[in-house]
GROMACS .gro file of C-alpha atoms in nm:
model
  194
    1MET     CA    1   6.612  -2.305  -5.113
    2GLU     CA    2   6.454  -2.503  -5.391
    3HIS     CA    3   6.172  -2.230  -5.448
    4PHE     CA    4   6.373  -1.947  -5.443
    5LEU     CA    5   6.557  -2.125  -5.744
    6ARG     CA    6   6.243  -2.190  -5.865
    7LEU     CA    7   6.126  -1.778  -5.893
    8GLU     CA    8   6.421  -1.711  -6.042
    9ARG     CA    9   6.391  -1.943  -6.303
   10SER     CA   10   6.040  -1.843  -6.356
   11GLY     CA   11   6.205  -1.458  -6.511
   12VAL     CA   12   6.136  -1.239  -6.232
   13ASP     CA   13   6.417  -0.966  -6.234
   14PRO     CA   14   6.488  -0.847  -5.896
   15SER     CA   15   6.521  -0.486  -6.028
   16CYS     CA   16   6.185  -0.470  -6.100
   17THR     CA   17   5.998  -0.255  -5.805
   18THR     CA   18   5.812  -0.053  -6.029
   19PRO     CA   19   5.412  -0.075  -5.978
   20TRP     CA   20   5.352  -0.068  -6.352
   21LYS     CA   21   5.610  -0.359  -6.399
   22LEU     CA   22   5.467  -0.587  -6.065
   23ASP     CA   23   5.125  -0.575  -6.246
   24SER     CA   24   5.305  -0.808  -6.521
   25LEU     CA   25   5.474  -1.016  -6.255
   26VAL     CA   26   5.166  -1.076  -6.051
   27PRO     CA   27   5.013  -1.376  -6.247
   28ARG     CA   28   5.363  -1.550  -6.231
   29ILE     CA   29   5.405  -1.540  -5.887
   30TYR     CA   30   5.035  -1.655  -5.795
   31LYS     CA   31   5.111  -1.917  -6.010
   32LEU     CA   32   5.417  -2.030  -5.819
   33LEU     CA   33   5.236  -1.926  -5.557
   34LYS     CA   34   4.990  -2.239  -5.588
   35ASP     CA   35   5.226  -2.470  -5.689
   36CYS     CA   36   5.409  -2.443  -5.310
   37LEU     CA   37   5.104  -2.398  -5.136
   38ARG     CA   38   4.926  -2.789  -5.344
   39HIS     CA   39   5.313  -2.962  -5.198
   40SER     CA   40   5.261  -2.787  -4.840
   41GLN     CA   41   5.168  -2.515  -4.610
   42ASN     CA   42   5.497  -2.354  -4.567
   43ALA     CA   43   5.628  -2.392  -4.893
   44GLY     CA   44   5.385  -2.103  -5.013
   45ALA     CA   45   5.515  -1.894  -4.704
   46VAL     CA   46   5.852  -1.920  -4.878
   47ALA     CA   47   5.772  -1.882  -5.196
   48LEU     CA   48   5.639  -1.548  -5.106
   49ARG     CA   49   5.950  -1.449  -4.873
   50ALA     CA   50   6.146  -1.538  -5.148
   51ALA     CA   51   5.954  -1.362  -5.409
   52GLU     CA   52   5.936  -1.041  -5.221
   53ALA     CA   53   6.283  -1.053  -5.118
   54SER     CA   54   6.430  -1.069  -5.446
   55MET     CA   55   6.223  -0.810  -5.568
   56GLY     CA   56   6.316  -0.583  -5.300
   57THR     CA   57   5.894  -0.436  -5.238
   58PRO     CA   58   5.644  -0.679  -5.059
   59LEU     CA   59   5.352  -0.821  -5.244
   60PHE     CA   60   5.080  -0.691  -5.043
   61LEU     CA   61   4.961  -1.037  -4.957
   62SER     CA   62   4.846  -1.132  -4.605
   63TRP     CA   63   5.059  -1.412  -4.440
   64ARG     CA   64   4.736  -1.519  -4.237
   65LEU     CA   65   4.599  -1.577  -4.603
   66ILE     CA   66   4.825  -1.870  -4.689
   67PRO     CA   67   4.691  -2.153  -4.479
   68LYS     CA   68   4.328  -2.050  -4.546
   69LEU     CA   69   4.455  -2.112  -4.904
   70SER     CA   70   4.585  -2.480  -4.851
   71ILE     CA   71   4.287  -2.502  -4.643
   72LEU     CA   72   4.046  -2.429  -4.931
   73ASP     CA   73   4.258  -2.653  -5.187
   74ARG     CA   74   4.118  -2.454  -5.527
   75PRO     CA   75   4.355  -2.275  -5.772
   76PHE     CA   76   4.392  -1.883  -5.780
   77HIS     CA   77   4.179  -1.749  -6.085
   78LEU     CA   78   4.308  -1.447  -6.264
   79SER     CA   79   3.926  -1.429  -6.479
   80SER     CA   80   3.629  -1.323  -6.351
   81ASN     CA   81   3.318  -1.586  -6.238
   82SER     CA   82   3.093  -1.695  -6.437
   83SER     CA   83   2.716  -1.663  -6.312
   84ALA     CA   84   2.549  -1.949  -6.306
   85GLY     CA   85   2.385  -2.080  -6.619
   86GLY     CA   86   2.656  -1.863  -6.837
   87VAL     CA   87   2.745  -2.084  -7.115
   88PHE     CA   88   2.359  -2.234  -7.119
   89ARG     CA   89   2.246  -1.817  -7.184
   90ALA     CA   90   2.586  -1.755  -7.403
   91LYS     CA   91   2.487  -2.008  -7.652
   92ARG     CA   92   2.121  -1.908  -7.708
   93ARG     CA   93   2.302  -1.531  -7.732
   94LEU     CA   94   2.080  -1.448  -7.458
   95PRO     CA   95   2.201  -1.193  -7.185
   96VAL     CA   96   2.431  -1.267  -6.902
   97SER     CA   97   2.149  -1.229  -6.637
   98ASN     CA   98   1.785  -1.098  -6.729
   99ASN     CA   99   1.763  -0.796  -6.618
  100GLU     CA  100   2.031  -0.642  -6.849
  101TRP     CA  101   1.803  -0.598  -7.143
  102GLY     CA  102   1.431  -0.730  -7.271
  103PRO     CA  103   1.090  -0.675  -7.277
  104LEU     CA  104   1.071  -0.680  -6.840
  105THR     CA  105   1.366  -0.421  -6.881
  106ASP     CA  106   1.305  -0.232  -7.151
  107LEU     CA  107   0.873  -0.198  -7.198
  108PRO     CA  108   0.701   0.060  -7.010
  109ASP     CA  109   0.564  -0.071  -6.698
  110PHE     CA  110   0.140  -0.090  -6.883
  111SER     CA  111   0.020  -0.217  -6.511
  112ILE     CA  112   0.088   0.171  -6.346
  113ILE     CA  113  -0.017   0.354  -6.659
  114GLY     CA  114  -0.323   0.577  -6.632
  115LYS     CA  115  -0.356   0.531  -6.252
  116PRO     CA  116  -0.260   0.768  -6.021
  117SER     CA  117   0.023   0.660  -5.829
  118PRO     CA  118  -0.020   0.547  -5.453
  119ARG     CA  119   0.002   0.833  -5.219
  120PHE     CA  120   0.204   0.638  -4.959
  121THR     CA  121   0.357   0.301  -5.006
  122SER     CA  122   0.300   0.254  -4.578
  123GLU     CA  123   0.094   0.275  -4.313
  124GLY     CA  124   0.389   0.390  -4.125
  125GLN     CA  125   0.480   0.647  -4.407
  126ARG     CA  126   0.121   0.755  -4.404
  127ARG     CA  127   0.156   0.842  -3.999
  128ARG     CA  128   0.478   0.971  -4.064
  129ALA     CA  129   0.305   1.226  -4.338
  130ILE     CA  130   0.003   1.334  -4.110
  131ARG     CA  131   0.255   1.371  -3.813
  132ASN     CA  132   0.459   1.638  -4.007
  133TYR     CA  133   0.214   1.834  -4.199
  134LYS     CA  134   0.045   1.841  -3.808
  135TYR     CA  135   0.412   2.002  -3.712
  136ALA     CA  136   0.405   2.168  -3.999
  137SER     CA  137   0.068   2.380  -4.008
  138ASP     CA  138   0.166   2.417  -3.603
  139ILE     CA  139   0.479   2.624  -3.690
  140MET     CA  140   0.288   2.839  -3.964
  141ARG     CA  141  -0.015   2.946  -3.719
  142LEU     CA  142   0.244   3.002  -3.420
  143SER     CA  143   0.447   3.200  -3.640
  144ASN     CA  144   0.168   3.422  -3.734
  145GLU     CA  145   0.050   3.473  -3.486
  146ILE     CA  146   0.455   3.591  -3.338
  147SER     CA  147   0.385   3.804  -3.653
  148GLU     CA  148   0.067   3.929  -3.605
  149THR     CA  149   0.165   3.999  -3.182
  150LYS     CA  150   0.403   4.185  -3.268
  151SER     CA  151   0.233   4.413  -3.590
  152LYS     CA  152  -0.042   4.484  -3.278
  153PHE     CA  153   0.231   4.599  -3.017
  154ILE     CA  154   0.368   4.851  -3.261
  155GLU     CA  155   0.056   4.981  -3.361
  156GLY     CA  156  -0.070   5.031  -2.949
  157LYS     CA  157   0.246   5.174  -2.917
  158GLN     CA  158   0.225   5.371  -3.197
  159GLN     CA  159  -0.110   5.471  -3.062
  160LYS     CA  160  -0.013   5.553  -2.708
  161GLU     CA  161   0.255   5.825  -2.850
  162ALA     CA  162   0.001   6.024  -3.059
  163LEU     CA  163  -0.250   6.022  -2.785
  164HIS     CA  164   0.039   6.161  -2.568
  165ARG     CA  165   0.120   6.403  -2.839
  166ARG     CA  166  -0.218   6.512  -2.890
  167ALA     CA  167  -0.276   6.571  -2.503
  168VAL     CA  168   0.046   6.773  -2.490
  169ASP     CA  169  -0.030   6.939  -2.781
  170GLU     CA  170  -0.432   7.046  -2.660
  171CYS     CA  171  -0.451   7.009  -2.309
  172LEU     CA  172  -0.113   7.221  -2.207
  173LYS     CA  173  -0.150   7.492  -2.326
  174PRO     CA  174  -0.009   7.853  -2.145
  175LYS     CA  175  -0.299   8.113  -2.101
  176GLY     CA  176  -0.288   8.419  -2.327
  177SER     CA  177  -0.212   8.524  -2.692
  178PHE     CA  178   0.063   8.357  -2.881
  179SER     CA  179   0.101   8.639  -3.096
  180LYS     CA  180   0.478   8.789  -3.090
  181THR     CA  181   0.388   9.104  -3.002
  182PHE     CA  182   0.210   9.039  -2.756
  183GLN     CA  183   0.503   8.831  -2.607
  184HIS     CA  184   0.715   9.107  -2.670
  185ILE     CA  185   0.539   9.391  -2.440
  186GLN     CA  186   0.472   9.145  -2.146
  187SER     CA  187   0.851   9.047  -2.139
  188ASP     CA  188   0.925   9.448  -2.149
  189SER     CA  189   0.711   9.481  -1.922
  190LEU     CA  190   0.785   9.237  -1.648
  191PRO     CA  191   0.974   9.383  -1.397
  192ASN     CA  192   1.346   9.332  -1.340
  193SER     CA  193   1.452   9.090  -0.996
  194ASP     CA  194   1.817   9.205  -1.046
   0.00000   0.00000   0.00000
């Protein structure tokens, strides 16, 4: 109950349920949780439940996290962690890390200028490239063979049809003259089978 009263005294408004109002309350709630975790493990859970009850919304802090926080015995930090040597580098007006700016990052790499770039970086990469080249050349060769075979088949079919037409036109002719008058006379002179 004491923690609930402390939460009310800290200025948490129970009607604050909108997300933009919750953002301003989170640092105060974490400060209260930090104070409660210093005293005992159960006090942190009680304070968290009291904060959720007074605000009417869950704080999305796992209940399993509270015992771990008390074991760590470290306070909550709302600022970002400074990297190793940050103060030393800031005093000397150096970048936070060596990779931000400087001659190694800004100047061109003179060790490879004017030299051909390596084709492959490893033996496995070279082996895979050779295998893929062989696959590609085999695919191209086989597809060319298929297209040549198709074209030869079509040409052979056309030649057979032309040979058949020529044979029909030249060899299988009826005897006699093809003049119209002769055919007319011949058809008139034939006896009727009636």
